[in-house]
Short mmCIF file of C-alpha atoms in Angstrom, two decimals:
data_model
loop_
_atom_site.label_atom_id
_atom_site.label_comp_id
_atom_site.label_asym_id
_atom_site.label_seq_id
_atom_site.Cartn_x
_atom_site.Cartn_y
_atom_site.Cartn_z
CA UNK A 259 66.31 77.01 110.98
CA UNK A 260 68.19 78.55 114.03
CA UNK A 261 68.39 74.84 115.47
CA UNK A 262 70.14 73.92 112.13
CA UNK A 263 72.77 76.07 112.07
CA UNK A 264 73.85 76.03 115.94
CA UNK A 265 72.87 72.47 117.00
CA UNK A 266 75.87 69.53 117.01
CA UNK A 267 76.35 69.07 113.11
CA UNK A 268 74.75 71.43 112.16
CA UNK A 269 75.73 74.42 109.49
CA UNK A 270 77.93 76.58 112.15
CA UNK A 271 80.08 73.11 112.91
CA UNK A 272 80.50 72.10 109.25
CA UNK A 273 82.27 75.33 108.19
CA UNK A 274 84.09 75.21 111.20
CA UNK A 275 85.45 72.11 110.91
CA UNK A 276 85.88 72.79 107.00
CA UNK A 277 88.01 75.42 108.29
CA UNK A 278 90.30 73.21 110.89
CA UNK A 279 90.51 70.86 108.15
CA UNK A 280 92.04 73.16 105.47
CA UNK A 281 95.22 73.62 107.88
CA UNK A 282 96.28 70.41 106.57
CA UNK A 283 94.74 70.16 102.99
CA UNK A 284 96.22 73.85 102.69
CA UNK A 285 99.48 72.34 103.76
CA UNK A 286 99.42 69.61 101.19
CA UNK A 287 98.27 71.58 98.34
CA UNK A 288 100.88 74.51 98.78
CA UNK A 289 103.97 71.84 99.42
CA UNK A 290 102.81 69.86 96.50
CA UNK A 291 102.66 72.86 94.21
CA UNK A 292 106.30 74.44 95.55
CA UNK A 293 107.17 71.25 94.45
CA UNK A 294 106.06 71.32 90.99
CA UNK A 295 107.26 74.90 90.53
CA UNK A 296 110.41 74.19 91.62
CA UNK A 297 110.44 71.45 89.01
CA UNK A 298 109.61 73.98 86.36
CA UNK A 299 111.93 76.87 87.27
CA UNK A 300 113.11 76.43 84.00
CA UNK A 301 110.21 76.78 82.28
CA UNK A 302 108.04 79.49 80.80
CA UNK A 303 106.45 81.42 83.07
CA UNK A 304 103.56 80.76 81.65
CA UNK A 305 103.48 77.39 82.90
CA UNK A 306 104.71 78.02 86.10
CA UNK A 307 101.74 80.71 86.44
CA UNK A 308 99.37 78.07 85.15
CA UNK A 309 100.42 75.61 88.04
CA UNK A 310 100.22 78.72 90.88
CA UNK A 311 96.96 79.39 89.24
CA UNK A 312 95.94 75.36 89.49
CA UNK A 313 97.63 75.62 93.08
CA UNK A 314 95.28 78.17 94.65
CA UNK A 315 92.08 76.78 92.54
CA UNK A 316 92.93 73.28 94.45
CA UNK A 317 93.06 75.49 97.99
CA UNK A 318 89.49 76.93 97.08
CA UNK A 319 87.91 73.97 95.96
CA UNK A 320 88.92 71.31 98.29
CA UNK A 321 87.08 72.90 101.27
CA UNK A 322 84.55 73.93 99.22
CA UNK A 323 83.92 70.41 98.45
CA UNK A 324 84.52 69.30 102.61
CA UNK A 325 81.58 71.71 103.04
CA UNK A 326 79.61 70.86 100.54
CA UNK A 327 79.16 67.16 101.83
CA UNK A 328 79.45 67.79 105.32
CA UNK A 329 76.25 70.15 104.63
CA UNK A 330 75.07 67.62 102.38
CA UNK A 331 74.92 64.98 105.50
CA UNK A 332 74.14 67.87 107.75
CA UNK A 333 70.69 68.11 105.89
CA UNK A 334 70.26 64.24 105.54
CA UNK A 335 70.34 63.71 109.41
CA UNK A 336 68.09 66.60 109.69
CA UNK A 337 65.19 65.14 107.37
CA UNK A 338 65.91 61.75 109.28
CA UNK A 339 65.07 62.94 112.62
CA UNK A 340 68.63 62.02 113.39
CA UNK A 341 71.62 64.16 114.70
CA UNK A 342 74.61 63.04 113.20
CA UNK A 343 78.09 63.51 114.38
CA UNK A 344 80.07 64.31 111.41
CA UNK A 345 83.96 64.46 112.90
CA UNK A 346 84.07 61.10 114.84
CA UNK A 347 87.05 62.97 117.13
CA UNK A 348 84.33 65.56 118.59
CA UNK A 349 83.11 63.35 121.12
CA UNK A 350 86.54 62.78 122.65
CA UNK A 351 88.85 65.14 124.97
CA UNK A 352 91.90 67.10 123.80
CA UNK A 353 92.63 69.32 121.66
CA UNK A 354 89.45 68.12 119.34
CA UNK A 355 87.08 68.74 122.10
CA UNK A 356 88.76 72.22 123.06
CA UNK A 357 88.00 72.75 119.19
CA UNK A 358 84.10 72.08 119.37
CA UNK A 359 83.48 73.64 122.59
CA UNK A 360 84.47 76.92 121.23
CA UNK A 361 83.53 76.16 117.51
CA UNK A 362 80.67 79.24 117.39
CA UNK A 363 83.69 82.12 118.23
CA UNK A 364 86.11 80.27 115.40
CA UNK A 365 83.41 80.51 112.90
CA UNK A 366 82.20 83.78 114.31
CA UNK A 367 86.01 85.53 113.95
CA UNK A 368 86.49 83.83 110.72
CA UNK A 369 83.85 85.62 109.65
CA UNK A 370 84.44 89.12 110.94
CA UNK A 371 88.11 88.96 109.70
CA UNK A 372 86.25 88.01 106.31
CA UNK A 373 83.90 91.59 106.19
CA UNK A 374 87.14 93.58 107.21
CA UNK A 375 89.04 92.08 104.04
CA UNK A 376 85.93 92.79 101.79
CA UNK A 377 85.60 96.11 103.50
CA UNK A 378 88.92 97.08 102.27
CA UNK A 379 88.69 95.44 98.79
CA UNK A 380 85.41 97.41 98.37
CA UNK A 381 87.22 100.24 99.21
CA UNK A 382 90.24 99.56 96.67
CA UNK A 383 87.38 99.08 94.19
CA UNK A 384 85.51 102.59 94.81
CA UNK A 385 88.82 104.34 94.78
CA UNK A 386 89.56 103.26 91.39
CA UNK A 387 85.80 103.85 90.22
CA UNK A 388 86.70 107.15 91.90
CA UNK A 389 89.53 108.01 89.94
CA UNK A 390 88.24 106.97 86.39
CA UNK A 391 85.02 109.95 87.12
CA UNK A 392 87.50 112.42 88.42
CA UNK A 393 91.05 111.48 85.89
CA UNK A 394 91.83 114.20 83.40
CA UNK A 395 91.79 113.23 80.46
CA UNK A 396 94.73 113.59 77.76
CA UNK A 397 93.59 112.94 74.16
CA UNK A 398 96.94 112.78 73.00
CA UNK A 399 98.15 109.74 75.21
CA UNK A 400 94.68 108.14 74.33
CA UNK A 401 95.45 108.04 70.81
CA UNK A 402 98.36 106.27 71.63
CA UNK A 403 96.65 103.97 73.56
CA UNK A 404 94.57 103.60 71.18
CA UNK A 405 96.67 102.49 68.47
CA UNK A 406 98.57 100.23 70.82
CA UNK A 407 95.18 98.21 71.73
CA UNK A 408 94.93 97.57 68.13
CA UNK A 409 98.02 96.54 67.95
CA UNK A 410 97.91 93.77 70.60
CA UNK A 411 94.54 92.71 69.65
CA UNK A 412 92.79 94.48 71.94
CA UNK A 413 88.76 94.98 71.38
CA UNK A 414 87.63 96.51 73.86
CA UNK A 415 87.51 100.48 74.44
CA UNK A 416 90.15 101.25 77.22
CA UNK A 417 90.16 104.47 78.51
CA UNK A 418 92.84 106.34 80.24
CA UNK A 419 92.92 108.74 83.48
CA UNK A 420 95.44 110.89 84.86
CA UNK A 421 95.80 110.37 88.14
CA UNK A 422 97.48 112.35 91.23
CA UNK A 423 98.82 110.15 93.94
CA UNK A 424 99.90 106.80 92.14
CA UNK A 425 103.46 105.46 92.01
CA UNK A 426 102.89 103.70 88.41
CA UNK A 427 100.65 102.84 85.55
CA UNK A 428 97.36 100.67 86.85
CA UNK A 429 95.25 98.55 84.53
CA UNK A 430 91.87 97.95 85.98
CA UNK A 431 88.50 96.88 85.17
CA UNK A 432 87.36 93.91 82.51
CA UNK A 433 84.25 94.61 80.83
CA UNK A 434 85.36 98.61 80.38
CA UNK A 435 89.22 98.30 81.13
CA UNK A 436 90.70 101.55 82.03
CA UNK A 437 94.63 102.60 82.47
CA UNK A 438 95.27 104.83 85.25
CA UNK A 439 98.44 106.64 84.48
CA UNK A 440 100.39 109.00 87.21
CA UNK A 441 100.63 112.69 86.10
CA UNK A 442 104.11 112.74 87.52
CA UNK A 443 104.93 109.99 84.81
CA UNK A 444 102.89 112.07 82.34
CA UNK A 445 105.02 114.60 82.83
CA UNK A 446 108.44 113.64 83.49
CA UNK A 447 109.44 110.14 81.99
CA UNK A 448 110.68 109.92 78.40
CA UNK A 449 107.49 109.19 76.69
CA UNK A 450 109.14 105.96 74.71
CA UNK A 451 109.30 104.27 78.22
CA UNK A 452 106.04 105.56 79.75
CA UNK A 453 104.45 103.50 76.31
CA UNK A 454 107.03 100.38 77.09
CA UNK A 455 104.99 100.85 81.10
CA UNK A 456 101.56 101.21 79.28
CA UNK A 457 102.02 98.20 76.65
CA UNK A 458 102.72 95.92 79.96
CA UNK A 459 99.21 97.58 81.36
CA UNK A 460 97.73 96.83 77.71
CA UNK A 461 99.00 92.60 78.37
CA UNK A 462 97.27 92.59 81.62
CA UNK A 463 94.17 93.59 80.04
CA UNK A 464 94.50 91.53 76.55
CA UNK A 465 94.98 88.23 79.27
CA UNK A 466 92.16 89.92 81.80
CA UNK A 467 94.15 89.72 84.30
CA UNK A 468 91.77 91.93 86.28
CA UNK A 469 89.22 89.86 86.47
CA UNK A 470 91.84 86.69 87.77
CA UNK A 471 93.15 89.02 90.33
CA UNK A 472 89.76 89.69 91.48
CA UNK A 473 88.91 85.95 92.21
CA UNK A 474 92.31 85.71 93.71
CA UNK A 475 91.13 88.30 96.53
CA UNK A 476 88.62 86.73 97.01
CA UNK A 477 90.25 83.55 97.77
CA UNK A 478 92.85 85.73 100.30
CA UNK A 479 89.96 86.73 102.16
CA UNK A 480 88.06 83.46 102.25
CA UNK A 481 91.35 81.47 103.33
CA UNK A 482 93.17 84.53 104.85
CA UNK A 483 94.62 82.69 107.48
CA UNK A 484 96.82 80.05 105.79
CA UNK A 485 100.34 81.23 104.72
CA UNK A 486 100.16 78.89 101.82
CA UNK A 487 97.17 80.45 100.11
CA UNK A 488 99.34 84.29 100.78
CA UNK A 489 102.55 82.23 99.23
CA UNK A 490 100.45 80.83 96.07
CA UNK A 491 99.10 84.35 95.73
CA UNK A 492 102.15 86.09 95.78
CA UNK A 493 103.60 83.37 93.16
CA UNK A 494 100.72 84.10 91.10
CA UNK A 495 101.29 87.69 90.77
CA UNK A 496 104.88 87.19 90.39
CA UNK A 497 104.56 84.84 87.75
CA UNK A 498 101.83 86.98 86.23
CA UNK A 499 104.11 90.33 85.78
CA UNK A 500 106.88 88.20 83.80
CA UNK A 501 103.85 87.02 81.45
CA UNK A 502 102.80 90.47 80.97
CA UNK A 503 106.24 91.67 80.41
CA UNK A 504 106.86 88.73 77.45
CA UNK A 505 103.69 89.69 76.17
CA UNK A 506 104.24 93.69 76.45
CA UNK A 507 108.06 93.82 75.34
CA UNK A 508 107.05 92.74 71.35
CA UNK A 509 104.97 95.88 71.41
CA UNK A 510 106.83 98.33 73.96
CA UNK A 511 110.58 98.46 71.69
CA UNK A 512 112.02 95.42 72.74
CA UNK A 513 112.84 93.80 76.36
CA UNK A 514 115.60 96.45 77.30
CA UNK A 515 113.33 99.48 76.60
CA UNK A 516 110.98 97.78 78.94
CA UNK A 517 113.79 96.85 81.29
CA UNK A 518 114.85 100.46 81.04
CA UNK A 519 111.25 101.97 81.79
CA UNK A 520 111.10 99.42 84.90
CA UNK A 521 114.65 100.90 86.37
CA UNK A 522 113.22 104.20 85.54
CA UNK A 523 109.63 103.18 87.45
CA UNK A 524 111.76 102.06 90.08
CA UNK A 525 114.21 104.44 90.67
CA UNK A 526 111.57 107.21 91.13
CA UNK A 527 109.77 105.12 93.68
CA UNK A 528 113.17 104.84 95.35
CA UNK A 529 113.66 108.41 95.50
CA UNK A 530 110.09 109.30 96.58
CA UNK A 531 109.16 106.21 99.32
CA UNK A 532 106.16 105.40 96.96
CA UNK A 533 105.39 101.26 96.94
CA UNK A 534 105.87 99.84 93.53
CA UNK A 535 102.34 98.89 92.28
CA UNK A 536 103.27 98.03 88.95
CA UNK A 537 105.41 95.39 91.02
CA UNK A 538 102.35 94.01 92.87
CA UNK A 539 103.29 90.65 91.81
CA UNK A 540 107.19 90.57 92.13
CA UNK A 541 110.89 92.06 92.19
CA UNK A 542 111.12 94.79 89.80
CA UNK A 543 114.72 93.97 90.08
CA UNK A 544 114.31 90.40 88.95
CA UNK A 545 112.11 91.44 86.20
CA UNK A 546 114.61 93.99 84.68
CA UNK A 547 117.18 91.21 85.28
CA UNK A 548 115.37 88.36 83.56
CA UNK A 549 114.00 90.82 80.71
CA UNK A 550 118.22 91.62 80.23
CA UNK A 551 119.31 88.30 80.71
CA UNK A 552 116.44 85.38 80.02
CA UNK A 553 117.01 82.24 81.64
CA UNK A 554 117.91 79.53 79.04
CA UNK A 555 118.39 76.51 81.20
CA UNK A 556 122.10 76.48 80.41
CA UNK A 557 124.97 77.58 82.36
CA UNK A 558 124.73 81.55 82.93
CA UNK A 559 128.46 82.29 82.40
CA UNK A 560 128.38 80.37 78.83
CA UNK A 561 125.29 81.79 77.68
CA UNK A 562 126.23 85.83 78.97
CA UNK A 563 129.61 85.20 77.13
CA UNK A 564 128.07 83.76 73.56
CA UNK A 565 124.95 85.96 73.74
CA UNK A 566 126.45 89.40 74.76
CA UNK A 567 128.75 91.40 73.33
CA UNK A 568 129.18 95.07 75.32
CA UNK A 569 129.04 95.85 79.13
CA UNK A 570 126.30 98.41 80.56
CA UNK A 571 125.57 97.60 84.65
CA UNK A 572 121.80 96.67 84.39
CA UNK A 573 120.72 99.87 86.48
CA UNK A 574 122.63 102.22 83.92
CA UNK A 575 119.43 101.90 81.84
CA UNK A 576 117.92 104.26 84.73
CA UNK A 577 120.92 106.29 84.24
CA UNK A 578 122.10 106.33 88.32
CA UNK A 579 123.56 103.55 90.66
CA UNK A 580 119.72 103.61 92.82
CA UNK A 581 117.51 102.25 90.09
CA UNK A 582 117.72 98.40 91.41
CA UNK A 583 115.30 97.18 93.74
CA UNK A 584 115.90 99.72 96.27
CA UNK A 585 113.85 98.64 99.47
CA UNK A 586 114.88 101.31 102.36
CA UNK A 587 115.32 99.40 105.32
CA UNK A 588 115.93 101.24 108.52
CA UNK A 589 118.15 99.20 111.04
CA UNK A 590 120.02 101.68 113.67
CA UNK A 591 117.02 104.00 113.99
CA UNK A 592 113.09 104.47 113.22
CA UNK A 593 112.97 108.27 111.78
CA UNK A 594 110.11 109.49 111.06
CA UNK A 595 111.77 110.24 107.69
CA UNK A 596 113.63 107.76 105.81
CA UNK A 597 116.45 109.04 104.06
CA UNK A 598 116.62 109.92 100.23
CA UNK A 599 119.49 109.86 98.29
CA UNK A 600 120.60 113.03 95.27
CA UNK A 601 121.11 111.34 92.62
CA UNK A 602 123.23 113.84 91.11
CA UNK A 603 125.91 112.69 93.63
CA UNK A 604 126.58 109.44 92.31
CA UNK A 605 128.54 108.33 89.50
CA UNK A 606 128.26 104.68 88.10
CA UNK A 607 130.96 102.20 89.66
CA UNK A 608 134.06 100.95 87.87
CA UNK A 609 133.82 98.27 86.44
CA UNK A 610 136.64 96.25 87.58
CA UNK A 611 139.09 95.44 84.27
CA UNK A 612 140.09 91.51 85.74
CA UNK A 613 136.12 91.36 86.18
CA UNK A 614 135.43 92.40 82.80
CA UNK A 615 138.03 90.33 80.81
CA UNK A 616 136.95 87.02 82.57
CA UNK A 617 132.86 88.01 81.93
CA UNK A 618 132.17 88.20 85.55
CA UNK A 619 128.39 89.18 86.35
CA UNK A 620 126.34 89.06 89.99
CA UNK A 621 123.89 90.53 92.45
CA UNK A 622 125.55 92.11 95.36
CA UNK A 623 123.31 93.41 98.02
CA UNK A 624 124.75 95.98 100.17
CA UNK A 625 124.02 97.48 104.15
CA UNK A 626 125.09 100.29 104.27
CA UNK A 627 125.04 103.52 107.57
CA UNK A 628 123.97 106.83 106.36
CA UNK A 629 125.59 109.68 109.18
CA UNK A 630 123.51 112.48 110.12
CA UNK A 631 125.67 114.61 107.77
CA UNK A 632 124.14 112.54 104.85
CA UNK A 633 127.40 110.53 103.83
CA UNK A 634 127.73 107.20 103.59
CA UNK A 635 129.52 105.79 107.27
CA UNK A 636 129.96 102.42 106.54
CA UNK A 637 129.13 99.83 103.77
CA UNK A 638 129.52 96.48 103.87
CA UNK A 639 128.18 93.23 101.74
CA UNK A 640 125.37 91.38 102.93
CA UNK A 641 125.40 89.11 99.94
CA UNK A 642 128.32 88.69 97.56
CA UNK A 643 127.76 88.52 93.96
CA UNK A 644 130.18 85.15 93.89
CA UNK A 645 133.02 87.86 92.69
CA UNK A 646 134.95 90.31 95.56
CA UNK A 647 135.84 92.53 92.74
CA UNK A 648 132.53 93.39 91.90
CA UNK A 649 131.22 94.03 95.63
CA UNK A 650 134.28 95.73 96.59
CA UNK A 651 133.29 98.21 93.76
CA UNK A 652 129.94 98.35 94.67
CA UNK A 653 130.84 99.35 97.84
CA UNK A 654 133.39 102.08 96.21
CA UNK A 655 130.41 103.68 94.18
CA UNK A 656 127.84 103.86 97.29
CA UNK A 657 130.46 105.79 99.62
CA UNK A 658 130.23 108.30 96.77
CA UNK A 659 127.00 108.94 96.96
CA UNK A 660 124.91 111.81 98.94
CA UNK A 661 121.67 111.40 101.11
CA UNK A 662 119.21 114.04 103.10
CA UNK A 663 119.82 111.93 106.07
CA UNK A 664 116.47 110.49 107.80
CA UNK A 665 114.80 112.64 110.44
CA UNK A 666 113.17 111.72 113.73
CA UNK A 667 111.59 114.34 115.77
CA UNK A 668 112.60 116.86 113.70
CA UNK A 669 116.44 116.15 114.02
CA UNK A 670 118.81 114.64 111.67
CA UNK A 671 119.38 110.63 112.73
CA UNK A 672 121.83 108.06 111.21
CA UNK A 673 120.05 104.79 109.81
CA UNK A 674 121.02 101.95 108.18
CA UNK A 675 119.98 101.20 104.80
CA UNK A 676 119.97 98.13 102.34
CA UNK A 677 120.06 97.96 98.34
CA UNK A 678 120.69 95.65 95.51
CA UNK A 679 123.33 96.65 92.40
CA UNK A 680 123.49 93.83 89.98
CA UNK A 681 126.35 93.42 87.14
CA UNK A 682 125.33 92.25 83.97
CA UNK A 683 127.34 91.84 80.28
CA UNK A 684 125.22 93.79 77.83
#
């Protein structure tokens, strides 16, 4: 047995070589499914998570099936009395030969890189099995839940926990789904939007989303290290969120009070340096966006001026210029303490009149240097929203704004920071 998985062609050299080989079927499969998605940009996300999906499931089985035969010949040669050679290169120099000689440490770090990514999944999974024996339990908010599972044709008996420690609502669990909600949600966001939050939970579990996510880890750690399986992954999850969101915003009041809950989800994750789990899978930013302002295929500025009548800035649904997709990025200094801004500093920016009249909307992202007094140094436009109007006034509404400066061994520093404010015809 020993001799069979260590000698020339044997077991140890056909995963290897599986292995070297899916660098280039890896390749393939993620160009050829950018390509296809790009196609489809357009399209439902539905389809376009279908073909992610369909992306990643050719990346698991095409190696699977390399291994399969190469094991299948493997074990042929064997009961022959025969060693076979089963990559004709092996027996020459280079790079190929390099490859072979040290074939036993590939496999043998492929492996221990492949315990240390089930290590920590197993320890994702005990955490949550964790926090469904030690939640509290609200009865009133289950009730609620409860009627909302009906409502989306939901079977199963899904439990809820309130949890300490968690930046958003988590779905989790197939056979005995449970929703982990945050008690400082609980607590403090307008129950309307915290159900909008728990109807999207409610989609991931009507679609079992939990048990496709689980697969998916476990194709991250079998392929871990090819960027194209991490890309197709993070498409996946991307894709998946604007599903659940379709699927959640029939039951949750209607697309804006879901977009509204997101800016809310997202502006206290802003203000407290908590990652957005709820946004596992993508931009909160993009998905309040799109859930404002669906794509339609046509030309934006036609459809925003037929379709919309008012003007509301899509982060005034969070009620404060900060509840975009805020992503604190320290450039002049590494404090220990990033800086946070007080929200009851800053007022919404003008809408420019000119911009108004002629329906101008946009994305602007903005750098901008917070001083160790906490006020805003210096702003400036790292992408324009296609209208210098509308970044000018961004920039107008951030230099009113107040932060607790970042701190780095215990003293004030100044640091840069980056955010997105995005203009949108209501």
């Amino acid at each position: 047995m020993t001799a069979m998985f260590l000698r020339p062609g044997g077991v140890v050299d056909a995963l290897g070589w599986t292995l070297v080989h899916f660098l280039w079927q890896g390749a393939l499969a993620g160009a050829v499914t950018a390509l296809v998605l790009a196609a489809l940009r357009d399209a439902r996300p539905q389809l376009r998570y279908a073909m992610a999906c369909t992306g990643l499931l050719a990346c698991v089985l095409w190696p699977a099936a390399t291994l399969a035969l190469r094991l299948h010949e493997a074990t042929a040669a064997a009961g022959g009395g025969a060693v076979v050679q089963l990559d004709g290169s092996l027996q020459a120099g280079g790079l190929a030969g390099l490859v072979q000689a040290h074939m036993g440490w590939i496999v043998a770090a492929w492996a221990a890189c492949c315990m240390a990514l089930l290590a920590r999944t197993a320890l994702g999974m005990a955490w949550i099995a964790r926090a469904v024996r030690t939640g509290a339990h609200d009865p009133s908010w289950q009730a609620r839940l409860d009627r909302l599972a009906g409502a989306m044709g939901v079977a199963r008996r899904v439990r809820l926990r309130v949890v300490q420690g968690l930046a958003s609502p988590v779905a989790a669990g197939c056979w005995r789904p449970v929703v982990l909600v945050p008690a400082s949600l609980l607590s403090g966001m307008p129950p309307d939007l915290l159900h909008a939050l728990l109807a999207h939970e409610m989609a991931h579990i009507r679609r079992h989303d939990y048990l496709v996510n689980v697969l998916q880890n476990l194709a991250e750690t079998l392929l871990f290290y090819h960027p194209a399986v991490w890309r197709l992954s993070r498409r996946i999850r991307f894709e998946r969120e604007l599903v659940a969101d379709d699927l959640a915003a029939g039951h949750a009041g209607g697309p804006r009070r879901l977009a509204h809950a997101l800016s809310e989800l997202e502006k206290r994750q802003f203000a407290h340096h908590e990652p957005a789990l709820a946004a596992d899978g993508g931009d909160l930013m993009k998905r309040v966006t799109r859930l404002l302002r669906p794509a339609t295929g046509r030309d934006p500025s036609t459809t925003v001026a037929t379709a919309l009548a008012a003007v509301l800035p899509a982060l005034a649904l969070a009620g404060a210029f900060f509840a975009g997709a805020a992503q604190a990025d320290v450039v002049t200094a590494d404090p220990d303490k990033r800086a946070v801004v007080d929200f009851k500093t800053c007022a919404k920016p003008v809408w420019p009149k000119a911009s108004l009249a002629a329906h101008h909307t946009g994305t602007v992202t903005l750098a901008f240097l917070i001083d160790t007094d906490g006020t805003v140094g210096d702003a400036e436009v790292k992408q324009s929203s296609g209208h210098p109007a509308l970044d000018e006034a961004a920039r107008e509404g951030i230099r009113k704004c107040r932060f607790v400066p970042g701190v780095k061994d215990g003293k004030p520093v100044a640091s840069w920071m980056r955010m997105q404010y995005t203009w949108l015809l209501k």
